[in-house]
Coordinates of N, CA and C in Angstrom, one line a residue:
Chain C
E1 N 50.6 38.4 25.1 CA 51.0 39.4 26.1 C 50.8 38.8 27.5
A2 N 51.9 38.9 28.4 CA 51.8 38.4 29.7 C 50.9 39.3 30.5
Q3 N 49.9 38.7 31.2 CA 49.0 39.5 31.9 C 48.2 38.7 33.0
V4 N 47.6 39.5 33.9 CA 46.7 39.0 34.9 C 45.3 39.6 34.5
T5 N 44.3 38.8 34.4 CA 43.0 39.3 34.0 C 42.0 39.0 35.1
Q6 N 41.0 39.9 35.3 CA 40.0 39.8 36.3 C 38.7 40.0 35.7
N7 N 37.6 39.3 36.1 CA 36.3 39.6 35.7 C 35.3 39.3 36.8
P8 N 34.2 40.1 36.9 CA 34.1 41.3 36.1 C 34.9 42.5 36.6
R9 N 35.0 43.5 35.9 CA 35.7 44.7 36.3 C 34.9 45.6 37.2
Y10 N 33.6 45.6 37.1 CA 32.7 46.3 37.9 C 31.5 45.4 38.3
L11 N 31.1 45.5 39.5 CA 30.0 44.7 40.0 C 29.2 45.4 41.1
I12 N 27.9 45.5 40.9 CA 27.0 46.0 41.9 C 26.1 44.9 42.3
T13 N 26.0 44.6 43.6 CA 25.2 43.4 44.0 C 24.5 43.8 45.3
V14 N 23.7 42.9 45.8 CA 22.9 43.1 47.0 C 23.4 42.2 48.1
T15 N 23.2 42.6 49.3 CA 23.6 41.8 50.5 C 23.1 40.3 50.4
G16 N 24.0 39.4 50.6 CA 23.6 38.0 50.6 C 23.6 37.2 49.3
K17 N 23.8 37.9 48.2 CA 23.8 37.2 46.9 C 25.2 36.8 46.5
K18 N 25.4 35.5 46.5 CA 26.7 34.9 46.3 C 27.3 35.4 45.0
L19 N 28.6 35.6 45.0 CA 29.3 36.1 43.7 C 30.7 35.5 43.7
T20 N 31.2 35.5 42.5 CA 32.6 35.0 42.2 C 33.3 36.0 41.3
V21 N 34.5 36.4 41.7 CA 35.3 37.2 40.9 C 36.5 36.3 40.4
T22 N 36.6 36.3 39.1 CA 37.6 35.4 38.5 C 38.9 36.1 38.3
C23 N 40.0 35.3 38.4 CA 41.3 35.8 38.1 C 42.1 34.7 37.3
S24 N 42.7 35.2 36.3 CA 43.5 34.3 35.5 C 44.8 34.9 35.0
Q25 N 45.8 34.1 35.0 CA 47.1 34.6 34.5 C 47.7 33.6 33.5
N26 N 48.4 34.2 32.5 CA 48.9 33.4 31.4 C 50.4 33.3 31.5
M27 N 51.0 33.4 32.7 CA 52.5 33.4 32.8 C 53.0 32.2 33.4
N28 N 52.1 31.2 33.7 CA 52.5 29.9 34.3 C 53.1 30.2 35.7
H29 N 52.6 31.2 36.4 CA 53.0 31.5 37.7 C 52.4 30.6 38.7
E30 N 53.3 30.2 39.7 CA 52.8 29.3 40.8 C 52.1 30.1 41.9
Y31 N 52.5 31.3 42.2 CA 52.0 32.0 43.3 C 50.9 33.0 42.9
M32 N 49.7 33.0 43.6 CA 48.7 33.9 43.3 C 48.1 34.4 44.6
S33 N 47.6 35.6 44.5 CA 47.1 36.3 45.8 C 46.0 37.2 45.5
W34 N 45.1 37.4 46.4 CA 44.1 38.4 46.4 C 44.3 39.5 47.4
Y35 N 44.1 40.8 47.0 CA 44.1 41.9 47.9 C 42.9 42.7 47.7
R36 N 42.5 43.5 48.8 CA 41.5 44.5 48.7 C 42.2 45.8 49.0
Q37 N 41.7 46.9 48.4 CA 42.2 48.2 48.6 C 41.1 49.1 49.0
D38 N 41.2 49.8 50.1 CA 40.3 50.7 50.7 C 40.9 52.0 51.1
P39 N 40.2 53.1 50.9 CA 40.7 54.4 51.2 C 41.2 54.5 52.6
G40 N 42.4 55.0 52.8 CA 43.0 55.1 54.2 C 43.5 53.8 54.8
L41 N 43.3 52.7 54.1 CA 43.8 51.4 54.6 C 44.8 50.8 53.7
G42 N 44.9 51.2 52.5 CA 45.9 50.6 51.6 C 45.5 49.2 51.1
L43 N 46.4 48.5 50.6 CA 46.2 47.2 50.0 C 46.4 46.2 51.2
R44 N 45.5 45.3 51.3 CA 45.6 44.2 52.3 C 45.4 42.8 51.7
Q45 N 46.2 41.9 52.1 CA 46.1 40.6 51.5 C 44.9 39.8 52.1
I46 N 44.1 39.2 51.2 CA 42.9 38.4 51.6 C 43.3 36.9 51.7
Y47 N 43.7 36.3 50.6 CA 44.1 34.9 50.6 C 45.3 34.8 49.6
Y48 N 46.0 33.7 49.7 CA 47.1 33.5 48.7 C 47.1 32.0 48.4
S49 N 47.8 31.7 47.3 CA 48.0 30.3 46.9 C 49.4 30.1 46.4
M50 N 50.0 29.1 46.9 CA 51.4 28.8 46.5 C 51.5 27.8 45.4
N51 N 50.4 27.1 45.1 CA 50.3 26.3 43.9 C 48.9 25.6 43.9
V52 N 48.7 24.8 42.9 CA 47.4 24.1 42.8 C 47.1 23.4 44.1
E53 N 45.8 23.6 44.5 CA 45.3 22.9 45.7 C 46.0 23.4 47.0
V54 N 46.8 24.4 47.0 CA 47.5 25.0 48.2 C 47.1 26.4 48.4
T55 N 46.2 26.7 49.4 CA 45.8 28.0 49.7 C 45.9 28.3 51.2
D56 N 46.0 29.6 51.5 CA 46.0 29.9 52.9 C 45.5 31.4 53.1
K57 N 45.2 31.7 54.4 CA 44.6 33.0 54.7 C 45.7 34.1 54.7
G58 N 45.3 35.3 54.3 CA 46.1 36.4 54.5 C 45.7 37.2 55.7
D59 N 45.7 38.5 55.6 CA 45.3 39.4 56.8 C 43.8 39.5 57.0
V60 N 43.1 39.5 56.0 CA 41.6 39.8 56.1 C 40.8 38.8 55.4
P61 N 40.8 37.5 55.8 CA 40.1 36.5 55.0 C 38.6 36.3 55.3
E62 N 38.1 37.0 56.4 CA 36.8 36.7 56.8 C 35.8 37.1 55.8
G63 N 34.9 36.2 55.4 CA 33.8 36.5 54.4 C 34.2 36.1 53.0
Y64 N 35.4 35.6 52.9 CA 35.9 35.2 51.5 C 36.3 33.7 51.5
K65 N 36.2 33.1 50.3 CA 36.7 31.8 50.0 C 37.5 31.9 48.7
V66 N 38.4 30.9 48.6 CA 39.1 30.8 47.3 C 39.3 29.4 47.0
S67 N 39.7 29.1 45.7 CA 40.0 27.8 45.3 C 41.1 27.9 44.2
R68 N 41.9 26.8 44.1 CA 43.0 26.8 43.1 C 43.0 25.4 42.5
K69 N 42.1 25.2 41.6 CA 42.0 23.9 40.9 C 42.9 23.8 39.7
E70 N 43.2 24.9 39.1 CA 44.1 25.0 38.0 C 45.2 26.0 38.3
K71 N 46.3 25.9 37.7 CA 47.4 26.8 38.0 C 47.1 28.2 37.5
R72 N 46.4 28.4 36.4 CA 46.2 29.7 35.9 C 45.1 30.5 36.6
N73 N 44.2 29.8 37.3 CA 43.0 30.4 37.8 C 42.9 30.5 39.3
F74 N 42.4 31.6 39.8 CA 42.3 31.7 41.3 C 41.1 32.6 41.6
P75 N 39.9 32.0 41.6 CA 38.7 32.7 41.8 C 38.5 33.1 43.3
L76 N 37.9 34.3 43.5 CA 37.6 34.8 44.8 C 36.1 34.7 45.0
I77 N 35.6 34.0 46.0 CA 34.2 33.7 46.2 C 33.7 34.4 47.5
L78 N 32.6 35.2 47.3 CA 31.9 35.8 48.4 C 30.6 35.1 48.6
E79 N 30.5 34.2 49.6 CA 29.3 33.4 49.7 C 28.1 34.2 50.1
S80 N 28.2 35.2 51.0 CA 27.1 36.0 51.4 C 27.7 37.5 51.6
P81 N 27.8 38.2 50.5 CA 28.4 39.5 50.6 C 27.7 40.5 51.5
S82 N 28.5 41.3 52.2 CA 27.9 42.4 53.0 C 28.5 43.7 52.6
P83 N 27.8 44.8 53.0 CA 28.3 46.1 52.6 C 29.7 46.4 52.9
N84 N 30.2 45.8 54.0 CA 31.6 46.1 54.4 C 32.6 45.4 53.4
Q85 N 32.1 44.7 52.5 CA 33.0 44.1 51.5 C 33.0 44.9 50.2
T86 N 32.4 46.1 50.2 CA 32.5 47.0 49.1 C 33.9 47.5 49.1
S87 N 34.6 47.3 48.0 CA 36.0 47.6 47.9 C 36.5 47.4 46.5
L88 N 37.8 47.7 46.3 CA 38.5 47.5 45.0 C 39.4 46.3 45.2
Y89 N 39.2 45.3 44.4 CA 39.9 44.0 44.6 C 40.9 43.8 43.5
F90 N 42.1 43.3 43.9 CA 43.2 43.0 43.0 C 43.7 41.6 43.1
C91 N 43.9 41.0 42.0 CA 44.5 39.7 42.0 C 46.0 39.9 41.6
A92 N 46.9 39.1 42.1 CA 48.3 39.3 41.7 C 48.9 37.9 41.6
S93 N 50.0 37.8 40.8 CA 50.7 36.5 40.6 C 52.2 36.8 40.5
S94 N 52.9 35.8 40.9 CA 54.4 35.8 40.7 C 54.8 34.4 40.4
L95 N 56.0 34.3 39.8 CA 56.5 33.1 39.3 C 56.5 32.0 40.3
R96 N 56.9 32.3 41.5 CA 56.9 31.3 42.6 C 56.9 32.1 43.9
E97 N 56.8 31.4 44.9 CA 56.8 31.9 46.3 C 58.3 32.4 46.5
G98 N 58.4 33.4 47.3 CA 59.8 33.8 47.7 C 60.0 35.2 47.6
R99 N 61.0 35.7 48.2 CA 61.2 37.2 48.4 C 61.7 37.8 47.0
R100 N 62.3 37.0 46.2 CA 62.8 37.7 44.9 C 61.8 37.6 43.8
N101 N 60.6 37.2 44.1 CA 59.6 37.1 43.0 C 58.6 38.3 43.0
T102 N 58.7 39.1 42.0 CA 57.8 40.3 41.9 C 56.4 39.8 41.6
Q103 N 55.5 40.5 42.4 CA 54.1 40.2 42.1 C 53.5 41.2 41.1
Y104 N 52.8 40.6 40.1 CA 52.2 41.4 39.1 C 50.7 41.4 39.3
F105 N 50.1 42.6 39.1 CA 48.7 42.8 39.5 C 47.8 42.9 38.3
G106 N 46.6 42.4 38.5 CA 45.5 42.6 37.5 C 44.9 44.0 37.6
P107 N 43.9 44.2 36.7 CA 43.4 45.6 36.6 C 42.4 46.0 37.7
G108 N 42.0 45.0 38.5 CA 41.1 45.4 39.6 C 39.6 45.1 39.3
T109 N 38.9 44.8 40.3 CA 37.4 44.7 40.3 C 36.8 45.5 41.3
R110 N 36.0 46.5 40.9 CA 35.3 47.4 41.8 C 34.0 46.8 42.2
L111 N 33.9 46.4 43.4 CA 32.6 45.7 43.9 C 31.9 46.7 44.9
T112 N 30.6 46.8 44.6 CA 29.7 47.5 45.5 C 28.6 46.6 46.0
V113 N 28.5 46.5 47.3 CA 27.4 45.6 47.9 C 26.4 46.5 48.6
L114 N 25.2 46.5 48.1 CA 24.1 47.3 48.7 C 23.4 46.7 49.8
Chain X
E1 N 54.5 45.4 65.9 CA 53.8 45.2 64.6 C 54.5 45.8 63.4
D2 N 54.6 45.0 62.4 CA 55.3 45.5 61.2 C 54.6 46.6 60.6
Q3 N 55.3 47.6 60.2 CA 54.6 48.8 59.6 C 55.4 49.4 58.5
V4 N 54.7 49.9 57.5 CA 55.2 50.6 56.4 C 54.6 52.0 56.3
T5 N 55.4 53.0 56.4 CA 54.8 54.4 56.4 C 55.4 55.2 55.2
Q6 N 54.5 55.8 54.4 CA 55.0 56.6 53.3 C 54.7 58.1 53.6
S7 N 55.6 58.9 53.1 CA 55.4 60.3 53.3 C 56.0 61.1 52.1
P8 N 55.5 62.2 51.7 CA 54.2 62.7 52.2 C 53.0 62.0 51.7
E9 N 51.9 62.2 52.2 CA 50.7 61.6 51.7 C 50.4 62.1 50.3
A10 N 50.6 63.4 50.0 CA 50.4 64.0 48.7 C 51.5 65.0 48.5
L11 N 51.9 65.1 47.2 CA 53.0 66.0 46.8 C 52.6 66.6 45.5
R12 N 52.7 67.9 45.4 CA 52.4 68.6 44.2 C 53.6 69.3 43.7
L13 N 54.1 69.0 42.5 CA 55.3 69.5 41.9 C 55.0 70.2 40.6
Q14 N 55.9 71.2 40.3 CA 55.8 71.8 38.9 C 56.7 70.9 38.0
E15 N 56.3 70.9 36.8 CA 57.1 70.1 35.8 C 58.6 70.5 35.9
G16 N 59.5 69.5 36.0 CA 60.9 69.8 36.1 C 61.4 70.0 37.5
E17 N 60.5 70.1 38.5 CA 60.9 70.3 39.9 C 61.2 68.9 40.6
S18 N 62.4 68.6 40.8 CA 62.8 67.3 41.4 C 62.5 67.2 42.8
S19 N 62.2 66.0 43.3 CA 61.8 65.7 44.7 C 62.0 64.3 45.0
S20 N 61.7 63.9 46.3 CA 61.8 62.5 46.7 C 60.6 62.1 47.6
L21 N 60.3 60.9 47.4 CA 59.2 60.2 48.2 C 59.9 59.3 49.2
N22 N 59.3 59.2 50.4 CA 59.9 58.4 51.4 C 59.1 57.2 51.8
C23 N 59.7 56.1 52.1 CA 59.0 54.9 52.6 C 59.9 54.4 53.8
S24 N 59.3 54.5 55.0 CA 60.1 54.0 56.1 C 59.4 52.7 56.7
Y25 N 60.1 51.8 57.2 CA 59.5 50.6 57.6 C 60.1 50.1 59.0
T26 N 59.3 49.5 59.8 CA 59.7 48.9 61.0 C 59.3 47.5 61.0
V27 N 60.1 46.7 60.4 CA 59.8 45.3 60.3 C 61.0 44.5 60.8
S28 N 60.8 43.3 61.1 CA 61.9 42.4 61.5 C 62.1 41.4 60.3
G29 N 63.3 41.4 59.8 CA 63.6 40.5 58.8 C 63.0 40.9 57.4
L30 N 63.4 42.1 57.0 CA 63.0 42.5 55.6 C 63.6 41.6 54.6
R31 N 62.7 41.2 53.7 CA 63.2 40.3 52.6 C 63.3 41.0 51.3
G32 N 62.6 42.1 51.1 CA 62.6 42.9 49.9 C 61.7 44.1 50.0
L33 N 62.1 45.1 49.3 CA 61.2 46.3 49.3 C 60.9 46.6 47.8
F34 N 59.6 46.8 47.6 CA 59.1 47.0 46.2 C 58.5 48.4 46.1
W35 N 58.7 49.0 44.9 CA 58.0 50.2 44.5 C 57.0 49.9 43.4
Y36 N 55.8 50.4 43.5 CA 54.8 50.3 42.5 C 54.2 51.7 42.1
R37 N 53.8 51.8 40.9 CA 53.0 53.0 40.5 C 51.6 52.6 40.3
Q38 N 50.7 53.4 40.7 CA 49.3 53.1 40.5 C 48.5 54.3 39.9
D39 N 47.9 54.1 38.8 CA 47.1 55.1 38.2 C 45.7 54.9 38.6
P40 N 44.9 56.0 38.6 CA 43.5 55.9 39.1 C 42.7 54.7 38.5
G41 N 42.1 53.9 39.2 CA 41.3 52.8 38.7 C 42.0 51.6 38.1
K42 N 43.3 51.6 38.3 CA 44.1 50.6 37.7 C 44.9 49.8 38.7
G43 N 45.5 48.6 38.3 CA 46.3 47.8 39.2 C 47.7 48.4 39.4
P44 N 48.3 48.2 40.5 CA 49.7 48.6 40.7 C 50.6 48.0 39.6
E45 N 51.5 48.9 39.2 CA 52.4 48.5 38.1 C 53.8 48.5 38.7
F46 N 54.5 47.4 38.6 CA 55.8 47.2 39.2 C 56.8 48.2 38.7
L47 N 57.6 48.8 39.6 CA 58.7 49.7 39.2 C 60.1 49.1 39.6
F48 N 60.3 48.8 40.9 CA 61.6 48.4 41.4 C 61.5 47.4 42.5
T49 N 62.5 46.6 42.7 CA 62.7 45.8 43.9 C 64.1 46.1 44.4
L50 N 64.2 46.3 45.7 CA 65.5 46.5 46.4 C 65.6 45.4 47.5
Y51 N 66.8 44.9 47.7 CA 66.9 43.8 48.7 C 67.9 44.1 49.8
S52 N 68.9 45.0 49.6 CA 69.8 45.2 50.7 C 70.2 46.7 50.7
A53 N 70.6 47.1 52.0 CA 70.9 48.5 52.2 C 72.1 48.9 51.3
G54 N 71.9 50.1 50.7 CA 72.9 50.6 49.7 C 72.6 50.3 48.3
E55 N 71.6 49.5 48.1 CA 71.2 49.2 46.7 C 70.5 50.3 46.1
E56 N 70.7 50.5 44.8 CA 70.0 51.6 44.0 C 69.5 51.0 42.7
K57 N 68.3 51.4 42.2 CA 67.8 51.1 40.9 C 67.3 52.3 40.2
E58 N 67.5 52.4 38.9 CA 67.0 53.5 38.1 C 66.2 53.1 36.9
K59 N 65.2 54.0 36.6 CA 64.4 53.8 35.4 C 63.9 55.1 35.0
E60 N 64.4 55.6 33.9 CA 64.1 56.9 33.3 C 64.3 58.0 34.4
R61 N 63.2 58.7 34.8 CA 63.4 59.8 35.7 C 63.3 59.3 37.2
L62 N 63.2 58.0 37.4 CA 63.0 57.5 38.8 C 64.3 56.8 39.2
K63 N 64.6 57.0 40.5 CA 65.7 56.3 41.1 C 65.3 55.9 42.5
A64 N 65.4 54.6 42.9 CA 65.1 54.1 44.2 C 66.3 53.7 44.9
T65 N 66.3 54.1 46.2 CA 67.5 53.7 47.1 C 66.9 53.1 48.4
L66 N 67.8 52.4 49.0 CA 67.4 51.6 50.2 C 68.5 51.8 51.3
T67 N 68.0 52.1 52.5 CA 68.8 52.0 53.7 C 68.2 51.0 54.6
K68 N 68.8 50.8 55.8 CA 68.3 49.8 56.8 C 66.9 50.1 57.3
K69 N 66.5 51.4 57.2 CA 65.2 51.8 57.8 C 64.2 52.4 56.9
E70 N 64.7 52.8 55.6 CA 63.8 53.5 54.7 C 64.3 53.4 53.3
S71 N 63.4 53.7 52.4 CA 63.7 53.8 51.0 C 63.2 55.1 50.5
F72 N 63.9 55.6 49.5 CA 63.5 56.9 48.8 C 63.3 56.6 47.3
L73 N 62.3 57.2 46.8 CA 62.1 57.2 45.4 C 62.3 58.7 44.9
H74 N 63.4 58.8 44.2 CA 63.8 60.2 43.7 C 63.2 60.4 42.3
I75 N 62.6 61.5 42.1 CA 62.0 61.8 40.8 C 62.7 63.1 40.3
T76 N 63.5 62.9 39.2 CA 64.3 63.9 38.6 C 63.5 64.6 37.4
A77 N 63.4 65.9 37.5 CA 62.7 66.6 36.4 C 61.4 65.9 36.0
P78 N 60.5 65.8 36.9 CA 59.2 65.1 36.5 C 58.4 65.8 35.5
K79 N 57.6 64.9 34.8 CA 56.7 65.4 33.8 C 55.3 65.1 34.2
P80 N 54.3 65.8 33.6 CA 52.9 65.5 34.0 C 52.5 64.0 34.0
E81 N 53.1 63.3 33.1 CA 52.7 61.9 33.0 C 53.3 61.0 34.1
D82 N 54.1 61.6 35.0 CA 54.6 60.9 36.2 C 53.5 61.0 37.3
S83 N 52.5 61.8 37.1 CA 51.4 61.9 38.1 C 50.8 60.6 38.3
A84 N 50.7 60.1 39.6 CA 50.2 58.8 40.0 C 50.3 58.7 41.5
T85 N 49.8 57.6 42.0 CA 50.1 57.2 43.4 C 51.2 56.2 43.4
Y86 N 52.2 56.5 44.2 CA 53.4 55.6 44.3 C 53.3 54.8 45.6
L87 N 53.3 53.5 45.4 CA 53.1 52.6 46.6 C 54.5 51.9 46.9
C88 N 54.7 51.8 48.2 CA 55.9 51.1 48.7 C 55.4 49.8 49.4
A89 N 56.0 48.7 49.2 CA 55.6 47.5 49.9 C 56.9 46.7 50.3
V90 N 56.8 46.1 51.5 CA 57.9 45.2 51.9 C 57.4 43.8 51.9
S91 N 58.4 42.9 51.6 CA 58.1 41.5 51.6 C 58.6 40.9 52.9
L92 N 57.7 40.3 53.6 CA 58.0 39.7 54.9 C 57.7 38.2 54.8
N93 N 58.4 37.5 55.6 CA 58.1 36.1 55.8 C 57.0 36.0 56.9
S94 N 55.8 35.7 56.4 CA 54.6 35.8 57.4 C 54.3 34.4 58.0
G95 N 55.2 33.5 57.8 CA 55.0 32.2 58.4 C 55.1 31.2 57.3
G96 N 55.7 30.0 57.5 CA 55.8 29.0 56.5 C 56.7 29.6 55.4
S97 N 56.2 29.6 54.2 CA 57.0 30.1 53.1 C 56.3 31.3 52.4
N98 N 55.3 31.8 53.0 CA 54.5 32.9 52.4 C 55.3 34.2 52.6
Y99 N 55.7 34.8 51.5 CA 56.3 36.1 51.6 C 55.3 37.2 51.2
K100 N 54.6 37.6 52.2 CA 53.5 38.5 52.0 C 54.0 39.9 51.8
L101 N 53.3 40.6 50.8 CA 53.6 42.0 50.6 C 52.7 42.9 51.6
T102 N 53.4 43.7 52.4 CA 52.7 44.7 53.2 C 52.9 46.0 52.6
F103 N 51.8 46.7 52.3 CA 51.9 48.0 51.6 C 51.8 49.2 52.5
G104 N 52.4 50.3 52.1 CA 52.2 51.6 52.7 C 50.9 52.1 52.0
K105 N 50.5 53.3 52.5 CA 49.2 53.8 52.0 C 49.4 54.7 50.8
G106 N 50.7 54.9 50.4 CA 50.9 55.5 49.1 C 51.2 57.0 49.2
T107 N 51.8 57.6 48.2 CA 52.0 59.0 48.0 C 51.4 59.4 46.7
L108 N 50.4 60.3 46.8 CA 49.8 60.8 45.5 C 50.6 62.0 45.0
L109 N 51.2 61.7 43.8 CA 52.0 62.7 43.2 C 51.3 63.4 42.0
T110 N 51.3 64.7 42.1 CA 50.7 65.5 41.0 C 51.8 66.4 40.4
V111 N 52.0 66.3 39.1 CA 53.0 67.1 38.4 C 52.2 68.1 37.5
N112 N 52.3 69.3 37.8 CA 51.6 70.3 37.0 C 52.5 70.8 35.8
P113 N 51.9 71.0 34.7 CA 52.7 71.5 33.5 C 53.1 73.0 33.7

């Protein structure tokens, strides 16, 4: 089954404790992206990757890091989480970059930073 | 600044009562408009993509249309299982070759039996 998976699905942590949210897709997609969703603000792009070893900032990259060492994986790293990073996070992928390529979303990771 | 505005924020319908959701955008150089459905606690599920004014797409009880300034998602004879948040997103060239999705805040649709 074609899908985007994320782990963990739920995470409660404390300020300053480094964490990684994994994202994996089995569709051989080139393009992957991370979004956060907050009440009243909607979905906002954090980082994106157009292919292996190619990443760039989205709208709200502060406090986050990403890496793309393999095509299928695109982990989101929070080096020193803060309470304002409490949010619902989604990973998405599409076949390749470009306007005609639909982005497919993972199930989400709900993160709480105390 | 590029913006995507969805209205209404919330809509409550009776089963069988048809209606429309609106997505208006003020962007330069629209590359595509996407509709997604999102159920509580889940990731957005792709519904439609529209690329040019006058284009229409249909899927079961849903029909999406696009003009130069807005898109409508028409829901015909809705059922309770159509209850969800419907998200509109536009694809913009944000520099280089990144076609970023910019989302509206969504319309929460509730269909009562």
